[in-house]
mmCIF file of C-alpha atoms in Angstrom:
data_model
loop_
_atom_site.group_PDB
_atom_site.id
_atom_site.type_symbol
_atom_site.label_atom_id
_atom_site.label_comp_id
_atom_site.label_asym_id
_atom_site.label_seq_id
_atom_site.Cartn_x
_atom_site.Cartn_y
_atom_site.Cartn_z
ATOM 1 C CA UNK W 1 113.706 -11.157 66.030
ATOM 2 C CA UNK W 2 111.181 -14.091 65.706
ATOM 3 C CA UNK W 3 111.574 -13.435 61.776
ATOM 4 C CA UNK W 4 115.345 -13.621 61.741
ATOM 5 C CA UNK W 5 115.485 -16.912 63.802
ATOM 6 C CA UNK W 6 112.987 -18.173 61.354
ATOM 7 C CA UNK W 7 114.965 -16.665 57.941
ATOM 8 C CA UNK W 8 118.262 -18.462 59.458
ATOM 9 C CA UNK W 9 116.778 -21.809 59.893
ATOM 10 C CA UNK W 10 115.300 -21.589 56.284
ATOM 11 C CA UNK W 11 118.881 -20.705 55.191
ATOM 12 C CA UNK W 12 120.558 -24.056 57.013
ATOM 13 C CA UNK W 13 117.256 -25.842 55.454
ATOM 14 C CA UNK W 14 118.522 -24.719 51.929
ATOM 15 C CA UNK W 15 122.143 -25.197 52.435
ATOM 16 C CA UNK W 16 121.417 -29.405 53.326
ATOM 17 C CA UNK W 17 119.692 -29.275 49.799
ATOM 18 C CA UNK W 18 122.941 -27.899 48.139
ATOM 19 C CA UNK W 19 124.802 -30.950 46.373
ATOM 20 C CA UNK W 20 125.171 -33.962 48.537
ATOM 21 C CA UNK W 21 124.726 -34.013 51.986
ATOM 22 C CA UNK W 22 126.689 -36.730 53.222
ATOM 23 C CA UNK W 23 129.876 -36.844 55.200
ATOM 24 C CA UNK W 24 132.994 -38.608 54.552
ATOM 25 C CA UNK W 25 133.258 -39.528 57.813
ATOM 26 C CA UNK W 26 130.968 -39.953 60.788
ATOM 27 C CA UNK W 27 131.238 -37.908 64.530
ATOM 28 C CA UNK W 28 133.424 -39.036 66.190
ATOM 29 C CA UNK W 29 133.404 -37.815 69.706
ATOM 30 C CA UNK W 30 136.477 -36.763 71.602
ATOM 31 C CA UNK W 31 137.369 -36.142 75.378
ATOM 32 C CA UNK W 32 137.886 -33.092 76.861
ATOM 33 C CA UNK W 33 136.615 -31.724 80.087
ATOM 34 C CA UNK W 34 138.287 -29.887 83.669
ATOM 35 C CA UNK W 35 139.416 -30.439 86.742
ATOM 36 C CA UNK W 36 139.545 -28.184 89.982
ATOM 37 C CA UNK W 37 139.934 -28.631 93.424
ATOM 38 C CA UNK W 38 140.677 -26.047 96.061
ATOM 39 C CA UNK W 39 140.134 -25.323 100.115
ATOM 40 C CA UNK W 40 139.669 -22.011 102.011
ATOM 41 C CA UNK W 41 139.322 -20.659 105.378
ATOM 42 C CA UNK W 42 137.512 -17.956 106.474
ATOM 43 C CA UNK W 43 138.875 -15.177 108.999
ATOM 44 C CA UNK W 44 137.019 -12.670 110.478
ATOM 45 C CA UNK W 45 133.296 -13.557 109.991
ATOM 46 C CA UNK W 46 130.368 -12.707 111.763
ATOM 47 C CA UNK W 47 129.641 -15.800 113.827
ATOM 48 C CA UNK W 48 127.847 -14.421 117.014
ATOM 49 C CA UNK W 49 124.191 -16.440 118.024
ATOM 50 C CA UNK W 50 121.963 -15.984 115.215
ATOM 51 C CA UNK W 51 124.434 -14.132 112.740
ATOM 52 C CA UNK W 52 125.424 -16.207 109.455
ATOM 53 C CA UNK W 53 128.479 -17.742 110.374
ATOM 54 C CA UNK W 54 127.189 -19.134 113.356
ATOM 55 C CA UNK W 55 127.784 -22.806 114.340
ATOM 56 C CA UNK W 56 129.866 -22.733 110.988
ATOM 57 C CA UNK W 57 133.558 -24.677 109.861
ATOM 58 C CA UNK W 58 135.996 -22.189 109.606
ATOM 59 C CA UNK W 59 137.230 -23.954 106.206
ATOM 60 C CA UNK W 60 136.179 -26.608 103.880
ATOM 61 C CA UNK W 61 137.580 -28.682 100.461
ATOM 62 C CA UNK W 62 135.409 -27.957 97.394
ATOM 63 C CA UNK W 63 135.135 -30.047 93.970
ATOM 64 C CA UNK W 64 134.582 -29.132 91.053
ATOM 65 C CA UNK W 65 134.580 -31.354 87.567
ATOM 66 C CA UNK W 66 133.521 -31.679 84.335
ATOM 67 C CA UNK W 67 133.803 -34.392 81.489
ATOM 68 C CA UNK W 68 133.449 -33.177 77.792
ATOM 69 C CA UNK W 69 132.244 -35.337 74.947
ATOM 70 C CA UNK W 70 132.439 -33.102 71.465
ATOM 71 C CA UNK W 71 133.400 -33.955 68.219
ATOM 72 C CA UNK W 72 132.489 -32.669 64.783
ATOM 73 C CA UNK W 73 132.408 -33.910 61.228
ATOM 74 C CA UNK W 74 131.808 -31.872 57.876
ATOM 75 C CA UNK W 75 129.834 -32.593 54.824
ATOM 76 C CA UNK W 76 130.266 -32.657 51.314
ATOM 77 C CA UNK W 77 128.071 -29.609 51.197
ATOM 78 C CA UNK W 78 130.761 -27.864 53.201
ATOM 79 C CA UNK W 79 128.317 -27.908 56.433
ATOM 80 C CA UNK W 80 129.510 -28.660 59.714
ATOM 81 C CA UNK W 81 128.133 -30.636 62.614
ATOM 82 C CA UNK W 82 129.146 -31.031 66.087
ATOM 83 C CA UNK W 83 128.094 -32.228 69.264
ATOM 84 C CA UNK W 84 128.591 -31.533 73.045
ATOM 85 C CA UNK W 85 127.947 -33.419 76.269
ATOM 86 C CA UNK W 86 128.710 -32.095 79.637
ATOM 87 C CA UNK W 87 128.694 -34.096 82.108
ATOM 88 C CA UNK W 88 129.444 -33.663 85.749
ATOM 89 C CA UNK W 89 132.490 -35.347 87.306
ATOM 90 C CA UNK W 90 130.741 -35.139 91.107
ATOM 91 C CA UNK W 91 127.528 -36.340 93.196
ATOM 92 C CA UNK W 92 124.947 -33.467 92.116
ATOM 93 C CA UNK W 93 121.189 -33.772 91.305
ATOM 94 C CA UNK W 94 121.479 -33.156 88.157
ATOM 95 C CA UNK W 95 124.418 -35.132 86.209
ATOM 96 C CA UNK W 96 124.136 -33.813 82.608
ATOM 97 C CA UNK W 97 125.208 -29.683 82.493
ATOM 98 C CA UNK W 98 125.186 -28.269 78.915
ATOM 99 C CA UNK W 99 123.818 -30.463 75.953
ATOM 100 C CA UNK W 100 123.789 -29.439 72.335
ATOM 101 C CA UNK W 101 124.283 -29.469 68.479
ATOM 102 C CA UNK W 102 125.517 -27.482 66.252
ATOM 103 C CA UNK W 103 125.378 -26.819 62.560
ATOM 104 C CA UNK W 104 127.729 -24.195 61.190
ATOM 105 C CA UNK W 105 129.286 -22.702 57.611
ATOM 106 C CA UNK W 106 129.591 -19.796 56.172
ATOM 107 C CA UNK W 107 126.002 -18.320 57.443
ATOM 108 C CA UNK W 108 127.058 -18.633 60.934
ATOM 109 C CA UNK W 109 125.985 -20.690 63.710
ATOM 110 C CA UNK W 110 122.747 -22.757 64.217
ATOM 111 C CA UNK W 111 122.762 -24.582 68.157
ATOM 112 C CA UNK W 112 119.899 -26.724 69.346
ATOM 113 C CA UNK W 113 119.719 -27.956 73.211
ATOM 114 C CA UNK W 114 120.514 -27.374 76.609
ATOM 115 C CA UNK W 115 122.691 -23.953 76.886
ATOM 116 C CA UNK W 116 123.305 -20.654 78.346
ATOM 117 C CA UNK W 117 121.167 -18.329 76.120
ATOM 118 C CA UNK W 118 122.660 -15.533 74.003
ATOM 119 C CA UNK W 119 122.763 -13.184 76.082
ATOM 120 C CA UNK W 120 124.885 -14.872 78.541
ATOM 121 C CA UNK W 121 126.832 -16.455 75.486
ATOM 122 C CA UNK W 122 128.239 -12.929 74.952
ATOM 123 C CA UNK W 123 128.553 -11.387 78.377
ATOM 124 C CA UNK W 124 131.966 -9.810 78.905
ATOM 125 C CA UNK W 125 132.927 -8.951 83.113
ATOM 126 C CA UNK W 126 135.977 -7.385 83.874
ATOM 127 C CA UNK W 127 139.365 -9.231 83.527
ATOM 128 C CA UNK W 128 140.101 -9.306 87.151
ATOM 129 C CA UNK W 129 139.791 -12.327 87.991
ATOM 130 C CA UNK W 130 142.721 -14.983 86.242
ATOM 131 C CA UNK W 131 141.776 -18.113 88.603
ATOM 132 C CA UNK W 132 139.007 -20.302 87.371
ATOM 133 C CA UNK W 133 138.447 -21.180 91.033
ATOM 134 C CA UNK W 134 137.998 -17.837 93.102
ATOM 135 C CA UNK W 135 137.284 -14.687 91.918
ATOM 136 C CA UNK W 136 134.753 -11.244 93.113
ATOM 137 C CA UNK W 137 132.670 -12.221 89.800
ATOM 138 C CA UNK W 138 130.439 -15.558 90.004
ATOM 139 C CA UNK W 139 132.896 -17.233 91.485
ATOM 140 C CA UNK W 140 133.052 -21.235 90.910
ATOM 141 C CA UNK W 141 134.186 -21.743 94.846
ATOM 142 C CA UNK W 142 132.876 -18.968 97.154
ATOM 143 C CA UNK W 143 134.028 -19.410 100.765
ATOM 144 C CA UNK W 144 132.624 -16.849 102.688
ATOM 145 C CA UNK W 145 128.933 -17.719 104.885
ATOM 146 C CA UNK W 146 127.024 -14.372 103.422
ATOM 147 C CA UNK W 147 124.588 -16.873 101.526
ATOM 148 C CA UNK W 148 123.406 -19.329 103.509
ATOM 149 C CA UNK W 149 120.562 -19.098 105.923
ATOM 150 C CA UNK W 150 118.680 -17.145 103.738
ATOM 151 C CA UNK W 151 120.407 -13.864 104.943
ATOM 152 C CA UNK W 152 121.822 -12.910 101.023
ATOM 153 C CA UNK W 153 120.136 -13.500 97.596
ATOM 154 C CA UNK W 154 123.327 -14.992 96.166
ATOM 155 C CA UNK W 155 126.320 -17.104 97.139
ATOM 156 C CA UNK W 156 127.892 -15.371 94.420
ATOM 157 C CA UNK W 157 128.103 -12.182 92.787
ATOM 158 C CA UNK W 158 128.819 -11.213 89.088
ATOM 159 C CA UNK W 159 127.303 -9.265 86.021
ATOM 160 C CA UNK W 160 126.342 -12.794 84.125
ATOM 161 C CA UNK W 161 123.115 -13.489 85.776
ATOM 162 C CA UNK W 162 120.597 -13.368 82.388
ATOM 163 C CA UNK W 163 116.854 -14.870 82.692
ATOM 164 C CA UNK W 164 117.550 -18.782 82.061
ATOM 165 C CA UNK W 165 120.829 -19.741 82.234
ATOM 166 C CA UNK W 166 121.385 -23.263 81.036
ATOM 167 C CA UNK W 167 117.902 -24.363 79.151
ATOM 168 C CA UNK W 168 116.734 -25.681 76.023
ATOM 169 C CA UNK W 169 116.804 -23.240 73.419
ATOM 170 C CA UNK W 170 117.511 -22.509 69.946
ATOM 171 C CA UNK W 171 120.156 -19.939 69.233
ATOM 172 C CA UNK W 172 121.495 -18.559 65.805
ATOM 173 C CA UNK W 173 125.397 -17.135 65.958
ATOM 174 C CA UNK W 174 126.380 -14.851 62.959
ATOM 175 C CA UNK W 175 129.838 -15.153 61.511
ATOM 176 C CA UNK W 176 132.289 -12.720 62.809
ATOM 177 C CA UNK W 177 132.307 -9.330 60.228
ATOM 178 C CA UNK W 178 135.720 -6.883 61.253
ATOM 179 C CA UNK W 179 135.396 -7.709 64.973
ATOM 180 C CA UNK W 180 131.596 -8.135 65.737
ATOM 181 C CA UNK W 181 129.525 -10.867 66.200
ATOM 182 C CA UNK W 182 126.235 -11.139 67.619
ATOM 183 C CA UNK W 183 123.732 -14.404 68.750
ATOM 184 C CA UNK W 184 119.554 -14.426 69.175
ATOM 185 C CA UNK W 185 117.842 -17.191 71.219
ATOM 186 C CA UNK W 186 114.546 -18.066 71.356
ATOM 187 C CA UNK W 187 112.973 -20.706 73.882
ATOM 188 C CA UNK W 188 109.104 -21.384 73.697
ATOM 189 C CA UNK W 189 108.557 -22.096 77.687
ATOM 190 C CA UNK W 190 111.278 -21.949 80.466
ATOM 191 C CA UNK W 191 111.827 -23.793 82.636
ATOM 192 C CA UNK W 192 112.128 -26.370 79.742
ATOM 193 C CA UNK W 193 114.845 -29.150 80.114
ATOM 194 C CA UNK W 194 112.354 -31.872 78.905
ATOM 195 C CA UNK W 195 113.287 -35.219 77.616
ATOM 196 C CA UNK W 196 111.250 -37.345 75.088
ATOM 197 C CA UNK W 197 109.323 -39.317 74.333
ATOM 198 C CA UNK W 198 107.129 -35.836 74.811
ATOM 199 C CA UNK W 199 103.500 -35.889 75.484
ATOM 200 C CA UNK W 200 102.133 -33.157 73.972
ATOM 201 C CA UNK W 201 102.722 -29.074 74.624
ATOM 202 C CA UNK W 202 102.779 -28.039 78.296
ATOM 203 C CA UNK W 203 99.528 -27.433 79.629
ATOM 204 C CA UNK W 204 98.747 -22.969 80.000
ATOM 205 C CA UNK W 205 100.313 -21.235 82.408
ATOM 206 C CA UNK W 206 103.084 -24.412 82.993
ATOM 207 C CA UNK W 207 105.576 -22.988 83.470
ATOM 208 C CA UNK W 208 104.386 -19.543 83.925
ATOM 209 C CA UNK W 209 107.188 -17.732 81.375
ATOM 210 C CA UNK W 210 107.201 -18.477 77.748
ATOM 211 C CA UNK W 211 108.458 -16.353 74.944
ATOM 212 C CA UNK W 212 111.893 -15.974 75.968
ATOM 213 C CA UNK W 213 114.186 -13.944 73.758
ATOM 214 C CA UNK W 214 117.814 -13.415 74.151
ATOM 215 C CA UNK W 215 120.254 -11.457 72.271
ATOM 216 C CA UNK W 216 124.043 -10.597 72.744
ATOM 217 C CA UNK W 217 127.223 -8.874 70.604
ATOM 218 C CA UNK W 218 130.714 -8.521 70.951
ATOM 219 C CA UNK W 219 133.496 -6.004 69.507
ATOM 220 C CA UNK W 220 137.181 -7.235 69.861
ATOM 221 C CA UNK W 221 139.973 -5.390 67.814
ATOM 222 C CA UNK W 222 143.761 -5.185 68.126
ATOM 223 C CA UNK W 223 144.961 -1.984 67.822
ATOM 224 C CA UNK W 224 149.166 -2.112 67.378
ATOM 225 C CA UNK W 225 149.914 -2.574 71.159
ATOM 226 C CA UNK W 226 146.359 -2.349 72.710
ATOM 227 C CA UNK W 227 143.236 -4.917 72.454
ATOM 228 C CA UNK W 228 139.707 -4.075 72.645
ATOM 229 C CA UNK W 229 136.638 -6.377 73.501
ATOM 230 C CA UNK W 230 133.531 -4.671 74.013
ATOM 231 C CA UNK W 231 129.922 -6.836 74.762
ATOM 232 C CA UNK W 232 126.736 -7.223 76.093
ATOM 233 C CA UNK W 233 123.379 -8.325 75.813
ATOM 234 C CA UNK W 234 119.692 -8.414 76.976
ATOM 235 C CA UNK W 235 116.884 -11.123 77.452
ATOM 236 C CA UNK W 236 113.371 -10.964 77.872
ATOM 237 C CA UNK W 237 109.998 -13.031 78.505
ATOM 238 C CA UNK W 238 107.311 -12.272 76.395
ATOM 239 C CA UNK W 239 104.546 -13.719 78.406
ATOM 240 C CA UNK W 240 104.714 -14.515 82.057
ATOM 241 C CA UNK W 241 100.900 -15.978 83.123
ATOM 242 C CA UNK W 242 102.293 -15.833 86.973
ATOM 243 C CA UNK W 243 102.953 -11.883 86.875
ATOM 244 C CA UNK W 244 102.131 -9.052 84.281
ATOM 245 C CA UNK W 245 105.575 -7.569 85.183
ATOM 246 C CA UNK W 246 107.629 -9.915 83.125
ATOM 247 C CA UNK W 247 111.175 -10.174 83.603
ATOM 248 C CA UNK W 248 114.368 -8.899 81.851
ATOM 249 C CA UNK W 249 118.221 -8.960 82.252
ATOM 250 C CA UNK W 250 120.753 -5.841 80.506
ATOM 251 C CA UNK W 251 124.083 -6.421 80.658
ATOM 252 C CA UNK W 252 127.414 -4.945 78.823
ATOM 253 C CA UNK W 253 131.395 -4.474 79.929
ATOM 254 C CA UNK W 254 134.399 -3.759 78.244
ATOM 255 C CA UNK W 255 138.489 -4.829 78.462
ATOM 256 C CA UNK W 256 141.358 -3.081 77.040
ATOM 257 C CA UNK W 257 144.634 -5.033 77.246
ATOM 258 C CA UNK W 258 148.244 -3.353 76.671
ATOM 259 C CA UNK W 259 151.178 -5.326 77.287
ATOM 260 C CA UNK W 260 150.998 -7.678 80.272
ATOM 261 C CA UNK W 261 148.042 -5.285 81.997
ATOM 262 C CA UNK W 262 144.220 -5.850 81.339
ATOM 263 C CA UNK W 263 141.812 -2.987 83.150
ATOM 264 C CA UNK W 264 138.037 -3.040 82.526
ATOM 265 C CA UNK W 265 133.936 -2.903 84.003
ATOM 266 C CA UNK W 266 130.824 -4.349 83.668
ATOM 267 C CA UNK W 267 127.636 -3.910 85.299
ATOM 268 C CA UNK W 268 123.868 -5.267 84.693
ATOM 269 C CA UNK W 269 120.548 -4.727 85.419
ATOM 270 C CA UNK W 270 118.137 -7.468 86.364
ATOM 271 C CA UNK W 271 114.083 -6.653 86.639
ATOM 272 C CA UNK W 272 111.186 -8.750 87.873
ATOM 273 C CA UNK W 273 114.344 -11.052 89.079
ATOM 274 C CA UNK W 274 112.039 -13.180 91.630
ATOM 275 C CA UNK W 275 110.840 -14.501 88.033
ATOM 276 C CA UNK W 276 113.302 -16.367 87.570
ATOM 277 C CA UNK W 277 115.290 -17.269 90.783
ATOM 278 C CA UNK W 278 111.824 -17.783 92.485
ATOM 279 C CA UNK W 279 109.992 -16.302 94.995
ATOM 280 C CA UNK W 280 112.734 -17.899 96.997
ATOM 281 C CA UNK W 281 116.280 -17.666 95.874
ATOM 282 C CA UNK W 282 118.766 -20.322 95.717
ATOM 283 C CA UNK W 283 119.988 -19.192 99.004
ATOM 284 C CA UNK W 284 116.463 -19.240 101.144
ATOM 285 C CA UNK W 285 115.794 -15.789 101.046
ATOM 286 C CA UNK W 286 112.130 -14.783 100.285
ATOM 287 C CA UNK W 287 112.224 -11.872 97.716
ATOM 288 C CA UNK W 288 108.847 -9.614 97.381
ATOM 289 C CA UNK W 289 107.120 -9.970 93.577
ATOM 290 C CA UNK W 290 108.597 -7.240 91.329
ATOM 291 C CA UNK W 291 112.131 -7.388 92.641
ATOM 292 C CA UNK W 292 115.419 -5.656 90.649
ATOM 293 C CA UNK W 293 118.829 -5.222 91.590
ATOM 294 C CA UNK W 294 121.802 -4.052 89.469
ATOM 295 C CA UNK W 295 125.676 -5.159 89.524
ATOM 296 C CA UNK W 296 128.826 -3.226 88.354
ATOM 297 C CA UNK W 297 132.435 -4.773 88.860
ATOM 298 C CA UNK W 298 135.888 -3.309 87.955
ATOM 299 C CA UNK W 299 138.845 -4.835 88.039
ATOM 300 C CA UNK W 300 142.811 -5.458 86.348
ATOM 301 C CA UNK W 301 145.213 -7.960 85.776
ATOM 302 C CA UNK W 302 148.551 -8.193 85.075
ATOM 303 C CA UNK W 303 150.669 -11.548 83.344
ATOM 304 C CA UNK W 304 154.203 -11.938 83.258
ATOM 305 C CA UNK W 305 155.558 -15.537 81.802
ATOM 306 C CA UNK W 306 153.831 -17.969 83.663
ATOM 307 C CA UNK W 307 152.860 -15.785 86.265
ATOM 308 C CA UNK W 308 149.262 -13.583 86.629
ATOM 309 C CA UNK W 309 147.340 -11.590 89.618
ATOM 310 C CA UNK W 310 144.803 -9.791 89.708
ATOM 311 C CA UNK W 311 142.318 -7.408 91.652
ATOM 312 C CA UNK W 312 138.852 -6.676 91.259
ATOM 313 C CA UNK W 313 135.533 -5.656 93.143
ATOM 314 C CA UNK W 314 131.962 -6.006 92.948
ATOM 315 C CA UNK W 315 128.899 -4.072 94.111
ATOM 316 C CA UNK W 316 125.240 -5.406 94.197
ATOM 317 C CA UNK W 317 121.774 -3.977 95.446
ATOM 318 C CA UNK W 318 119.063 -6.391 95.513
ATOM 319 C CA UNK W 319 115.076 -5.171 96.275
ATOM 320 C CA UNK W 320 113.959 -8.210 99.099
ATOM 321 C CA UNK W 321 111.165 -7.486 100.752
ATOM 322 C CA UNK W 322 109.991 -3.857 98.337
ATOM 323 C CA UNK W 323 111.109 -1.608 96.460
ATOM 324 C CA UNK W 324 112.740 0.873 99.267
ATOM 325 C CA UNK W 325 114.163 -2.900 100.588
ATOM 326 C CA UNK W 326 117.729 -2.225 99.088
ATOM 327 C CA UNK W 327 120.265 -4.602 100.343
ATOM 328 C CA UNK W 328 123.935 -4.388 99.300
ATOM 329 C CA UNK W 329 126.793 -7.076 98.628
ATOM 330 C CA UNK W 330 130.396 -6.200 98.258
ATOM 331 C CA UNK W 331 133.145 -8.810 96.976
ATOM 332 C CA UNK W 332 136.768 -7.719 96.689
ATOM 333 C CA UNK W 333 139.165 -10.393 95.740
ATOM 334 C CA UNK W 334 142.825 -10.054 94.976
ATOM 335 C CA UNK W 335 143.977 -13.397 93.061
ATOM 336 C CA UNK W 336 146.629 -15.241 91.586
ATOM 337 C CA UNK W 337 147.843 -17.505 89.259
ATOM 338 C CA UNK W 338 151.342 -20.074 88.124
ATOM 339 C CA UNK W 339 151.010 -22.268 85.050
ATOM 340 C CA UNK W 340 152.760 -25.030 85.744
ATOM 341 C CA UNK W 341 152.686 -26.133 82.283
ATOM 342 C CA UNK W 342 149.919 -26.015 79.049
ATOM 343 C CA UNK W 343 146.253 -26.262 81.008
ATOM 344 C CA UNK W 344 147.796 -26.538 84.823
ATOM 345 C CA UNK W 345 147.908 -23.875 87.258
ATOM 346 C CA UNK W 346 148.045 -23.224 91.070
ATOM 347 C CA UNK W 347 145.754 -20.800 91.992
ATOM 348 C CA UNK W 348 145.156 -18.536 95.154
ATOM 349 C CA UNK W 349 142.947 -15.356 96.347
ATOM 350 C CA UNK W 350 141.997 -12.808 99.214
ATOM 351 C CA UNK W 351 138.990 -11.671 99.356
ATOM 352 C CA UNK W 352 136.570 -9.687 101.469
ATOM 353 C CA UNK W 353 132.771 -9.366 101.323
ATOM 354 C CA UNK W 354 130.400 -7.280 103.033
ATOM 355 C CA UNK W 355 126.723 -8.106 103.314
ATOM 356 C CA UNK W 356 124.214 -4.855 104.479
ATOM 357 C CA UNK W 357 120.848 -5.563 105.365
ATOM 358 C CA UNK W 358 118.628 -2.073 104.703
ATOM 359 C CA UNK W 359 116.503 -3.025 107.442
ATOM 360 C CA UNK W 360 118.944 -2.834 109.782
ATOM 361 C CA UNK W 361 117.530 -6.414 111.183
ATOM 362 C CA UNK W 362 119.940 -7.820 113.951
ATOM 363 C CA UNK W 363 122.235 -10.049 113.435
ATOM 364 C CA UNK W 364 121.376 -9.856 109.774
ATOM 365 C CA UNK W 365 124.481 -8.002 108.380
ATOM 366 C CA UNK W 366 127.543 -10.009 107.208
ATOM 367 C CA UNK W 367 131.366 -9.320 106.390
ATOM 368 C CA UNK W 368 133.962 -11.943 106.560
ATOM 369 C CA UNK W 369 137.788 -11.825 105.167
ATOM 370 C CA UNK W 370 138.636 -15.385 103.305
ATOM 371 C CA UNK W 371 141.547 -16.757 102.118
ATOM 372 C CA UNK W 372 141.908 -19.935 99.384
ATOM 373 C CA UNK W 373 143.955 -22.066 97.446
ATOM 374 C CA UNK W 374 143.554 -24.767 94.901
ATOM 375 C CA UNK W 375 144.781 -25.735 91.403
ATOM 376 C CA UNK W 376 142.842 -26.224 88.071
ATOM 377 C CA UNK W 377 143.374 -28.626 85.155
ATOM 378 C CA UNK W 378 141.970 -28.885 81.843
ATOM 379 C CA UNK W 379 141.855 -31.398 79.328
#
């Protein structure tokens, strides 16, 4: 894989030295970006002394925006540059979300920067889900209390998990032959959102994971009245100083649409996941070394006009403490969907999730019944 990353840069290299290289016209950036706001309640939840929903709201707003700076400009030598910013449109830590440039033709794709990694690039869930807010797979605005207080290892739960996520990396896309298309990354040392001016390599063993290899496809074909997208992808560290086990994300799923209806699945399979979520997971929980889990989904949709709904479910088991440590999440969400007109909808779910603790530890299970609405905007 190393050798094909390396062959496609050398093949960008010689395409600047074709002819002239210079553009008639300079980037010029543009504006683009989204908008979504929504609020929920939840029903139901578990909320005696010392369970998770205890001394919790029964509803809150959420916020969630982005602001898009991207533009493009091609050269004489028929070469195409771009550039994207992301940046956040709320109070976060970290203001800046995806990051990159691109340099594309007829040899494919080259991106350098901050990005999801190839892998992730081409993961394909199941088409259950038509909000952007709500949803039983990663959803943007998750209402329900199974996350917090370290009880669960995610707020969310989906199929798109991969190793990095959003990191600097370098990541070739091939042009599309009949259908298929597939992507490689490669990232030296993860964590690794540094910033010049750089001083020097990182130091051995900081950060712990280096090597990181990523690689995704996807199959999409209309067939007279019935579509066809098929993907998936893996990643992998190479060399992980802080444990010999290193760790590694599988992932594929598949959607056939006919007429207004969409049906499909997905699942994944995430080892050594304490790797790269930490010891401690985004949510508190402690996680032993040498942790999996695995995720499947399925789920369907149906649009007519302006109108769209959908139902889907999710399944997760997650080693915590060891290996016979199985813990299991459950997300069902029916949602919906009105376009109000070109990039504006109202949007609206029900869900349920379900939270089992293997150990049986009191007060440690979780279910709760939620329900949400909010609208989305892009631009």
């Amino acid at each position: 894989m190393k050798h094909l990353l390396l062959g496609t840069t050398a093949l960008v290299a010689a395409g600047f030295m074709v002819g002239e290289a210079y553009a008639a016209d300079p980037i010029k950036l543009g504006i683009g970006g989204y908008a979504r706001g929504a609020g929920g309640v939840v029903l139901g939840d578990d909320d005696s002394l010392g369970e998770s929903g205890a001394g919790r709201t029964n509803g809150r707003f959420r916020w969630d925006a982005e602001v898009h700076f991207k533009g493009e400009t091609t050269l004489d030598n028929g070469i195409t540059v771009g550039a994207r910013i992301e940046l956040e449109g709320q109070n976060a830590g970290d203001q800046i979300d995806e990051a990159f440039v691109d340099f594309s033709g007829g040899f494919g794709e080259v991106r350098f920067g901050q990005f999801n990694e190839a892998a992730l690039q081409f993961c394909v869930g199941d088409p259950g889900n038509v909000t952007a807010n709500f949803g039983a797979n990663s959803p943007n605005e998750a209402f329900s209390n199974e996350g917090v207080n370290g009880l669960a290892p995610v707020t969310s739960l989906g199929t798109c998990y991969g190793v990095v996520g959003d990191d600097l990396n370098l990541t070739y896309f091939s042009p599309v032959f009949g259908g298929f298309q597939f992507g490689v990354s490669y990232q030296p040392n993860a964590p690794d959102q540094d910033t010049g001016p750089g001083g020097g390599t990182f130091a051995k063993g900081t950060p712990a994971q280096r090597d990181i290899f990523s690689a995704g496809a996807t199959f999409s074909r209309d067939f007279d009245n019935v579509s066809l997208l098929v993907g998936g992808g893996a990643s992998f560290v190479g060399k992980d100083d802080s444990d010999p086990n290193e760790a590694t994300f599988y992932q594929a799923g598949f959607q056939v649409g006919f007429g207004g209806f969409s049906v499909g699945a997905a699942g994944s399979v995430g080892n050594d996941y304490q790797d790269s979520w930490g010891s401690t997971t985004p949510t508190g929980l402690v996680v032993a070394t040498n942790s999996d889990y695995w995720t499947a989904q399925v789920g369907g949709s149906y649009t007519f006009e302006a109108w769209s709904v959908g139902l889907e479910w999710t399944h997760g088991e997650f080693e915590i403490a060891s290996s016979s440590d199985e813990d299991t999440v459950d997300h069902i969400a029916l949602t919906g969907s009105y376009a109000l007109g070109p990039g504006i909808a109202i949007e609206g779910a029900a869900s349920y999730v379900d939270y089992n603790d293997d150990d049986n530890v009191e007060n440690a299970e979780y279910n709760a019944f939620t329900l949400a609405t909010g609208f989305a905007i892009s631009f």
